[in-house]
DNA sequence: GTTATTAATGCAACTGAGTCGCAAAACTAG
DNA sequence: CTAGTTTTGCGACTCAGTTGCATTAATAAC
């Protein structure tokens, strides 16, 4: 939706998502680019990228906000119903491509589904 | 686990969970008892009650912490795998008793499952 | 009931994520 | 290049949640 300009700051943020190819917490992102831009800018860029369907957000296990690149989402059609997995050891988050069936709940109109699994990731399982 | 004393403050908090019989955000709880006790006390009581398996916690849609009474949970055996539903209109949270199947994920040891559905609740669906 | 022990509380100060307003800088269209 | 609009930096702010420490209240032993 939003008219988004390709500024240096936007490019920098997008590059991180491209290179790392994994979900990033806002806190971590701010740390990564702290010499290049202000934290307010980071928050605002993430807002815009999400509004444009380029990334999606969710809350990690401690309530902090995380973002990840959308695969096959647009501003109109957000298929971000996939669950996330966060490791209790290293805190990393993975987007899972598994599909979890949510039954309909009578008298409730479910608009979004946030699923966060926590446990040991591949690396931390020894 | 924790040696828990039946203080006035603890009784007050527990009474709220009994009477209301629905999930409470910490912020709301603090507001409810602000004439009777300090907010630090509320946080600490909730911690203890959770450690004892009397209540369970989860994060609401905006990352705030919520608590609800456990039904059939103990300190050792926490069956808090049920999903929660939060209304986008009135913000209320319900514990759902539906069972959602989570497939096993290879090379991952899933330890807990947090599912938060958001949408319109019965009352707010008009 | 009194006393000793230990847990629970109050208070004030702090931390850290996220927001806001506004002036300055950077982008885009013409 | 210029005008119009978006984006950024900065500083101050909000608000949930935490911490340390001195004080108070609950429990257990007598």
Tab-separated table of N, CA, C and O (backbone and C1' of nucleotides) in Angstrom, chain D residues 2 6 8 10 13-14 16 19:
chain	number	residue	atom	x	y	z
D	2	DT	P	17.403	26.044	-8.717
D	2	DT	O5'	15.911	25.530	-8.565
D	2	DT	C5'	15.011	25.633	-9.675
D	2	DT	C4'	13.627	25.207	-9.218
D	2	DT	C3'	13.332	25.468	-7.747
D	2	DT	O3'	11.993	25.939	-7.627
D	2	DT	C1'	13.059	23.168	-8.211
D	6	DT	P	3.723	12.097	0.875
D	6	DT	O5'	4.943	11.112	1.134
D	6	DT	C5'	5.748	10.687	0.020
D	6	DT	C4'	7.113	10.300	0.534
D	6	DT	C3'	7.099	9.428	1.777
D	6	DT	O3'	7.986	8.352	1.539
D	6	DT	C1'	8.521	11.269	2.123
D	8	DT	P	13.999	6.092	5.734
D	8	DT	O5'	14.736	7.141	6.676
D	8	DT	C5'	15.788	7.955	6.153
D	8	DT	C4'	16.243	8.968	7.185
D	8	DT	C3'	16.621	8.393	8.544
D	8	DT	O3'	18.005	8.604	8.759
D	8	DT	C1'	15.289	10.362	8.747
D	10	DC	P	21.525	11.666	14.817
D	10	DC	O5'	20.674	12.428	15.933
D	10	DC	C5'	20.172	13.742	15.666
D	10	DC	C4'	19.189	14.142	16.737
D	10	DC	C3'	19.454	13.515	18.111
D	10	DC	O3'	19.585	14.541	19.057
D	10	DC	C1'	17.172	13.360	17.531
D	13	DC	P	10.420	15.027	28.391
D	13	DC	O5'	9.416	13.807	28.180
D	13	DC	C5'	8.525	13.839	27.057
D	13	DC	C4'	8.031	12.444	26.758
D	13	DC	C3'	7.546	11.667	27.976
D	13	DC	O3'	6.129	11.569	27.900
D	13	DC	C1'	8.757	10.304	26.433
D	14	DT	P	5.303	11.064	29.211
D	14	DT	O5'	4.893	9.588	28.777
D	14	DT	C5'	4.290	9.371	27.506
D	14	DT	C4'	4.172	7.871	27.304
D	14	DT	C3'	3.666	7.154	28.552
D	14	DT	O3'	2.569	6.332	28.168
D	14	DT	C1'	5.635	6.129	27.758
D	16	DA	P	1.629	-0.427	30.792
D	16	DA	O5'	2.467	-1.768	30.794
D	16	DA	C5'	2.642	-2.441	29.557
D	16	DA	C4'	3.844	-3.343	29.658
D	16	DA	C3'	3.793	-4.381	30.759
D	16	DA	O3'	4.371	-5.575	30.250
D	16	DA	C1'	5.693	-2.995	31.070
D	19	DT	P	15.441	-9.022	37.461
D	19	DT	O5'	15.990	-7.976	38.524
D	19	DT	C5'	16.466	-6.713	38.076
D	19	DT	C4'	17.059	-5.950	39.251
D	19	DT	C3'	17.419	-6.797	40.473
D	19	DT	O3'	18.645	-6.324	41.011
D	19	DT	C1'	15.887	-5.133	41.092
